[in-house]
PDB file of C-alpha atoms in Angstrom:
ATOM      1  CA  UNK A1149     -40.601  43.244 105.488  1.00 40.00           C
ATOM      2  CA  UNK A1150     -41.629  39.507 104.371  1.00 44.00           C
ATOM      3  CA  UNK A1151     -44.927  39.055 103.289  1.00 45.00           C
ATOM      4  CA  UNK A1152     -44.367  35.739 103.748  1.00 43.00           C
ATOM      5  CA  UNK A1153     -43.940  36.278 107.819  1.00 42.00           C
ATOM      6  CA  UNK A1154     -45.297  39.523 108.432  1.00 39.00           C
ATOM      7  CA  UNK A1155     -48.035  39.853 105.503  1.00 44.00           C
ATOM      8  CA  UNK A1156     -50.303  36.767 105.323  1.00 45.00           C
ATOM      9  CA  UNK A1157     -53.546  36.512 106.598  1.00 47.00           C
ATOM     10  CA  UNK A1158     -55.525  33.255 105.081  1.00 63.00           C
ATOM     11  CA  UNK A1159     -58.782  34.476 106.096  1.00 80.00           C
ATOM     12  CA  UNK A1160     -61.457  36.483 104.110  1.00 92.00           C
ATOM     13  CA  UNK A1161     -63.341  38.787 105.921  1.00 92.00           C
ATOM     14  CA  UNK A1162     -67.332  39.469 104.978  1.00 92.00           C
ATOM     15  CA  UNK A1163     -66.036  42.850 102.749  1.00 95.00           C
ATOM     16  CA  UNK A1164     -63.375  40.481 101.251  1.00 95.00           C
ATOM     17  CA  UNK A1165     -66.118  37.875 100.710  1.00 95.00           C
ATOM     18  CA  UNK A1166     -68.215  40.488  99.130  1.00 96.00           C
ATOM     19  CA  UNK A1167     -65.400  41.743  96.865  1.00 97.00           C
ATOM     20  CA  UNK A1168     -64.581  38.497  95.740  1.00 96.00           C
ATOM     21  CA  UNK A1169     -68.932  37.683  95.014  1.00 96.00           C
ATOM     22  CA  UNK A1170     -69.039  40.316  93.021  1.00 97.00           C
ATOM     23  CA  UNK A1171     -67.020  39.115  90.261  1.00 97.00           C
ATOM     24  CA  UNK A1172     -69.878  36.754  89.674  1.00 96.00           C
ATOM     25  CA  UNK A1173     -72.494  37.127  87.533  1.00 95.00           C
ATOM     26  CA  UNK A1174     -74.875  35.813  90.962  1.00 95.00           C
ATOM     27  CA  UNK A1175     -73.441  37.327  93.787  1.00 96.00           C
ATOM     28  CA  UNK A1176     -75.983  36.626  96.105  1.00 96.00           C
ATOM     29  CA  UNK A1177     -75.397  32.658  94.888  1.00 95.00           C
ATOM     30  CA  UNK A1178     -71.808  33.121  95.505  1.00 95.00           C
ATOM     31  CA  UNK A1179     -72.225  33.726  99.275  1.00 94.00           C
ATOM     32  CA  UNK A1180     -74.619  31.754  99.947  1.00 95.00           C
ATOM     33  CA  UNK A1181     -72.658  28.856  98.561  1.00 93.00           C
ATOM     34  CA  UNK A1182     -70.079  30.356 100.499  1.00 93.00           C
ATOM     35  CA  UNK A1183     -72.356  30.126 103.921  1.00 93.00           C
ATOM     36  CA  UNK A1184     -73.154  26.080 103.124  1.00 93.00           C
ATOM     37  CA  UNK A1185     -69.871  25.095 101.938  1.00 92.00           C
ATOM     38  CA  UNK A1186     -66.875  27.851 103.166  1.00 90.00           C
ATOM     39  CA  UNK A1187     -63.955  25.022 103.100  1.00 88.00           C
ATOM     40  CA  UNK A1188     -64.806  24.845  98.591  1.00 88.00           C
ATOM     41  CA  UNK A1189     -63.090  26.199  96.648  1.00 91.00           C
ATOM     42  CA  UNK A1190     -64.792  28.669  93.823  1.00 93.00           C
ATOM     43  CA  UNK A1191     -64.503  29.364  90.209  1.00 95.00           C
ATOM     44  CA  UNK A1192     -64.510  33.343  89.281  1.00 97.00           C
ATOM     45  CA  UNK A1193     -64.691  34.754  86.259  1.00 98.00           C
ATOM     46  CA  UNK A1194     -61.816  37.639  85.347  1.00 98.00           C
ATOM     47  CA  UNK A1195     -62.239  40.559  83.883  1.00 97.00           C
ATOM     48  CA  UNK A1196     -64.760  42.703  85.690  1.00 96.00           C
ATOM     49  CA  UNK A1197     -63.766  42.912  88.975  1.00 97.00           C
ATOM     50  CA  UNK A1198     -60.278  41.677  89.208  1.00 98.00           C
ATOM     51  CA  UNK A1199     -57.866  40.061  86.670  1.00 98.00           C
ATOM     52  CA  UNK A1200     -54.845  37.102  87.671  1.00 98.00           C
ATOM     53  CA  UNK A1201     -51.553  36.654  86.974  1.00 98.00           C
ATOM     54  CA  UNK A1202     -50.769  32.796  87.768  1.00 97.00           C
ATOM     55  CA  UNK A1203     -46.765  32.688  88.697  1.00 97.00           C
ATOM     56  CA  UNK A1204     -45.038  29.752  89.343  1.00 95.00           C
ATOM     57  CA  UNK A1205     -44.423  29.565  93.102  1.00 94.00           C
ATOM     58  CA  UNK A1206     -40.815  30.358  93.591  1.00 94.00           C
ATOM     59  CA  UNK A1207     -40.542  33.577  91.319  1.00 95.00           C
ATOM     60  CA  UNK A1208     -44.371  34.178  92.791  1.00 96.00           C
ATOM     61  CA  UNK A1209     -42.668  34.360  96.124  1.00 95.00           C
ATOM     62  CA  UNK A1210     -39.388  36.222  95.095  1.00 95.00           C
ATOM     63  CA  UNK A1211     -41.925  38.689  93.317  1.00 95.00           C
ATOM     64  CA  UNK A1212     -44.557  39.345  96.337  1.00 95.00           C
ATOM     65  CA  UNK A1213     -41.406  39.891  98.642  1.00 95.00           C
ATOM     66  CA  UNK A1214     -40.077  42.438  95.687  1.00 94.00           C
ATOM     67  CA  UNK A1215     -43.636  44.130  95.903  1.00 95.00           C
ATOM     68  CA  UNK A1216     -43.357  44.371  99.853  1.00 92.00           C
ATOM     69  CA  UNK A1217     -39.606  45.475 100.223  1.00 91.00           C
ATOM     70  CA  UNK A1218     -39.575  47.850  97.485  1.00 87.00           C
ATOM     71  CA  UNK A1219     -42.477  48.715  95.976  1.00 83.00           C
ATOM     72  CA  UNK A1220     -46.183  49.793  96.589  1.00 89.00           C
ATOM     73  CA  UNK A1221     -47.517  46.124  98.294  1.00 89.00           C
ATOM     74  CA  UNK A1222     -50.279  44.161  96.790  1.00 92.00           C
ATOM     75  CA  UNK A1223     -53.591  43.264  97.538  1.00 92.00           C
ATOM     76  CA  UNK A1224     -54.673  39.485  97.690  1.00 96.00           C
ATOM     77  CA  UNK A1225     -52.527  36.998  96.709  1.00 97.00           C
ATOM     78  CA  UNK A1226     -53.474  32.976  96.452  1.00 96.00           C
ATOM     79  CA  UNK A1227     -51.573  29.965  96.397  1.00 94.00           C
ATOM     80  CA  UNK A1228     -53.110  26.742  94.318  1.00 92.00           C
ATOM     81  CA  UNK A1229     -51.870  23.768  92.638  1.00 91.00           C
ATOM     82  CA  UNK A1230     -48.294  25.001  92.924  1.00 92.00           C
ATOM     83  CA  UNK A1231     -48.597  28.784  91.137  1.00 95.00           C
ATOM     84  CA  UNK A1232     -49.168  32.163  93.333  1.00 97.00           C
ATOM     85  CA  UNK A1233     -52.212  33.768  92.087  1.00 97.00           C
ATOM     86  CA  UNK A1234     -51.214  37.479  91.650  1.00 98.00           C
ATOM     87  CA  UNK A1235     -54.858  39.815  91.824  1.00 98.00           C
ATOM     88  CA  UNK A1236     -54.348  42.896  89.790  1.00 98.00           C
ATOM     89  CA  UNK A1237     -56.728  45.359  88.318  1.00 98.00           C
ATOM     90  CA  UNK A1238     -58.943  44.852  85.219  1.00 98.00           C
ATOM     91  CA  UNK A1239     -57.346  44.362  81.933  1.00 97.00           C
ATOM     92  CA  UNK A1240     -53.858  44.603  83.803  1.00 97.00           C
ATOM     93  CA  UNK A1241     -53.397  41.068  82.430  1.00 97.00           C
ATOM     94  CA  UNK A1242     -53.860  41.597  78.364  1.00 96.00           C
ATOM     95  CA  UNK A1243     -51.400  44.466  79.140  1.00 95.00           C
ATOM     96  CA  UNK A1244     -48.905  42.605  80.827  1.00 94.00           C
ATOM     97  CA  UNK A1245     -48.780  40.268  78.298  1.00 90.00           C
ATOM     98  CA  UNK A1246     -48.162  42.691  76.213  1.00 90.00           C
ATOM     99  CA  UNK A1247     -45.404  44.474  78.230  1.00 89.00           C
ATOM    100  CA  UNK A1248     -43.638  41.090  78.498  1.00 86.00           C
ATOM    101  CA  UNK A1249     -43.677  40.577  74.954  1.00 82.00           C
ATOM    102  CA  UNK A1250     -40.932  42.820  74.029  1.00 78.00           C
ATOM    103  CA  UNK A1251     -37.713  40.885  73.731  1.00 62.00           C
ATOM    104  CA  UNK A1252     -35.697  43.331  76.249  1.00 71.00           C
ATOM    105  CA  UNK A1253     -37.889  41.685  79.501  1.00 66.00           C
ATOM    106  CA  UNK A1254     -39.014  38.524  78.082  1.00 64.00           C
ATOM    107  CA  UNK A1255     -35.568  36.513  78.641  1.00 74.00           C
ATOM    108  CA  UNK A1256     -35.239  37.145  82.157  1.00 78.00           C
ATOM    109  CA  UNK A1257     -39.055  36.309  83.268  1.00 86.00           C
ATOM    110  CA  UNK A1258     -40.933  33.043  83.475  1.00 90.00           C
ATOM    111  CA  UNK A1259     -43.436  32.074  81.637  1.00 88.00           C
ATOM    112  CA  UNK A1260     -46.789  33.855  83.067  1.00 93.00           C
ATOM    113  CA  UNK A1261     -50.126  33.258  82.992  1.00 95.00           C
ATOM    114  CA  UNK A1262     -52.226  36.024  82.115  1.00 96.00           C
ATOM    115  CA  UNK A1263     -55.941  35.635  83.150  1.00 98.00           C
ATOM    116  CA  UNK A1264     -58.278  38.478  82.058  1.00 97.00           C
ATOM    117  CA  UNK A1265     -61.529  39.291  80.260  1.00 97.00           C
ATOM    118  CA  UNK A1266     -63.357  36.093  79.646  1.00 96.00           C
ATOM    119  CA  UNK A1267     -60.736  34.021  81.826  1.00 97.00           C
ATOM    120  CA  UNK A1268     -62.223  32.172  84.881  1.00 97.00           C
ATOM    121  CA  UNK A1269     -59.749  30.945  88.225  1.00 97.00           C
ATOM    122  CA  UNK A1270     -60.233  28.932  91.039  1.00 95.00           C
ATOM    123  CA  UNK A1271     -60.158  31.016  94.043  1.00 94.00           C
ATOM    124  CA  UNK A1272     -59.234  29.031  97.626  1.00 93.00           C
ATOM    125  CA  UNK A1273     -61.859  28.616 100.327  1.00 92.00           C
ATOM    126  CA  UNK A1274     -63.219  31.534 102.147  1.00 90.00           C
ATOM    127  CA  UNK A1275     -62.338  29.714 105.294  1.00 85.00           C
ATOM    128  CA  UNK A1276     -59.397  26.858 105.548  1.00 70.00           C
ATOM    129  CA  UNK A1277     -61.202  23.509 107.366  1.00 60.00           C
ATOM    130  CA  UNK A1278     -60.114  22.705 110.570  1.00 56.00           C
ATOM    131  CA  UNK A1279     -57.763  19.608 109.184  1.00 53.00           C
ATOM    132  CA  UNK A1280     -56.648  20.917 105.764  1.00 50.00           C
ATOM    133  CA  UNK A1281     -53.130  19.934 104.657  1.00 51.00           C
ATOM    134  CA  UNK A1282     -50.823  22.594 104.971  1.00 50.00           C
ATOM    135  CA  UNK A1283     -48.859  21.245 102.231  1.00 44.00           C
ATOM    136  CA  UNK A1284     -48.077  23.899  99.253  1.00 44.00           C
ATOM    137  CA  UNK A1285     -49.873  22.652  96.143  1.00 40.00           C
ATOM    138  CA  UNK A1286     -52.366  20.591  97.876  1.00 46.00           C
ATOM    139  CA  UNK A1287     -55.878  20.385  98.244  1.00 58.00           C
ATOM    140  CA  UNK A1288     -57.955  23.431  97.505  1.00 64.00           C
ATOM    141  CA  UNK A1289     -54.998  26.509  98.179  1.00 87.00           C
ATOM    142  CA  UNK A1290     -54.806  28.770 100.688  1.00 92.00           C
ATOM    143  CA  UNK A1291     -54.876  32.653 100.482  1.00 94.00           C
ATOM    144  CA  UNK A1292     -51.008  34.193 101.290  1.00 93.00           C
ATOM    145  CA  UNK A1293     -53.066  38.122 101.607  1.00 93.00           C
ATOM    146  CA  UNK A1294     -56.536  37.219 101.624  1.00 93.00           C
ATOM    147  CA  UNK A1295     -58.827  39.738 100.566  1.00 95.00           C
ATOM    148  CA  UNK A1296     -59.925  41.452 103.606  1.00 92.00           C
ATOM    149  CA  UNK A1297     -62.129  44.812 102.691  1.00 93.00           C
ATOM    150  CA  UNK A1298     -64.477  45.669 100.001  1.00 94.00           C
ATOM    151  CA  UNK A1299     -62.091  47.606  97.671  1.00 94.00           C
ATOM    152  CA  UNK A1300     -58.255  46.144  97.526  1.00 94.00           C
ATOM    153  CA  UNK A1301     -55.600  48.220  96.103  1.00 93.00           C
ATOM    154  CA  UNK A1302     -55.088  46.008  93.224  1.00 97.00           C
ATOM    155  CA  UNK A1303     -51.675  46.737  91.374  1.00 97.00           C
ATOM    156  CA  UNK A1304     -51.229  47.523  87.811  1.00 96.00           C
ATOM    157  CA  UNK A1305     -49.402  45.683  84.433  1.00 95.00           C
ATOM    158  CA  UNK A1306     -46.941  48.193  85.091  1.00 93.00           C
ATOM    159  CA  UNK A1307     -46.373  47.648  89.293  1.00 95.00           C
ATOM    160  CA  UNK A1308     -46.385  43.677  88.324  1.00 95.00           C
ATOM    161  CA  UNK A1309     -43.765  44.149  85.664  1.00 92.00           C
ATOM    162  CA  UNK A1310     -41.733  46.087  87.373  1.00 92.00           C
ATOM    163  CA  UNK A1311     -41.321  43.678  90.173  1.00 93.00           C
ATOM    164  CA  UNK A1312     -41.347  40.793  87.535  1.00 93.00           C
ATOM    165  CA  UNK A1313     -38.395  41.795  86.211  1.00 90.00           C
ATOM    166  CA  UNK A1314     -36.646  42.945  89.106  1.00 91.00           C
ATOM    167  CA  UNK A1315     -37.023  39.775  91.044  1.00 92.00           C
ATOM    168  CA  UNK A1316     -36.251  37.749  87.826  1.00 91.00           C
ATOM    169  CA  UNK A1317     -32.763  39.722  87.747  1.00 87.00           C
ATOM    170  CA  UNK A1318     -31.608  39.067  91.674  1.00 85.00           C
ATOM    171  CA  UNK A1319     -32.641  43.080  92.642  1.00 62.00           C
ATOM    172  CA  UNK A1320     -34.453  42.973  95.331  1.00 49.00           C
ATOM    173  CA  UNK A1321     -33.630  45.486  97.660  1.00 49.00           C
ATOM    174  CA  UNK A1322     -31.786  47.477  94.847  1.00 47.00           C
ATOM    175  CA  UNK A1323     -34.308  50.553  94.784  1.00 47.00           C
ATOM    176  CA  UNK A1324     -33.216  51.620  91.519  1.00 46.00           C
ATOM    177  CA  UNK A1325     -35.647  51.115  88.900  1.00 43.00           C
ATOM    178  CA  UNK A1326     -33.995  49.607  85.442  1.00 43.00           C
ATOM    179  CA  UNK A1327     -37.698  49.384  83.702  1.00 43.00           C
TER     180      UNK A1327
END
């Protein structure tokens, strides 16, 4: 399955919209920033309700498609300014960078960025505007799985390693795990 064909859906829903409000400290200001302006994009803080890993598009890609293929899926996933925006639970980011510090699994992946507790990310519009660029990397992103229910299954450091490195080493579709 490609996430890529199959997967994506670039709108939030009202339980997505929720979800995603109540990683503010005002959710009610959230939304209702939200209602005026739903073509802005947002800044949310990490930490409490979600954390990020920021990939760099290609490996983002070959790493959502490992996810889908062989592994457990994902919940939302963004694309802005050229990175895929990886959600994944609370404090899954300090221990991914963690995990990706030993030397064994370092080598074959990319630099990531690891956005946790007291981390803040700009999140793409709840709604795309009628004559937004479609161009990756421009404007204000776009959502690739937007969030579309209250509670996502968000993966783990673990989940996100494991595809990490198996997309980083050419195995997808191998369902052998090497970790």
């Amino acid at each position: 399955m490609d996430i890529w064909t199959y997967q994506s859906v670039e709108y939030v829903t009202v339980a997505g919209e929720s979800w995603l409000a109540s990683a503010s400290e005002y959710p009610r200001s959230m939304r209702a920033l939200w209602e005026s302006r739903p073509w802005a994009p947002a800044v949310l803080p990490c930490g409490k309700v979600f954390d990020v890993i920021s990939l760099p598009a290609v490996f983002g890609r070959k790493v959502l498609d490992e996810l889908w293929s062989s592994g457990p899926g994902c919940g939302p996933v963004a694309s802005y300014r050229g990175r895929t925006l990886l959600f994944v639970q609370p404090g899954a980011a300090a221990r991914l960078r963690t995990l990706l510090a030993w030397e064994e699994w370092a080598r074959d992946v990319p630099p990531l960025l690891c956005h946790g507790q007291g981390d803040a990310v700009t999140v793409p519009p709840v709604q795309r505007m009628v004559d937004a660029p479609d161009s990756p990397g421009l404007g204000a992103g776009r959502w690739i799985v937007a969030p579309d229910t209250r509670e996502p299954w968000l993966p783990g450091a673990a989940v996100v390693l494991w595809a990490c490195v198996r997309a980083a080493r050419g195995r997808t579709g191998d369902r052998t795990v090497r970790v």
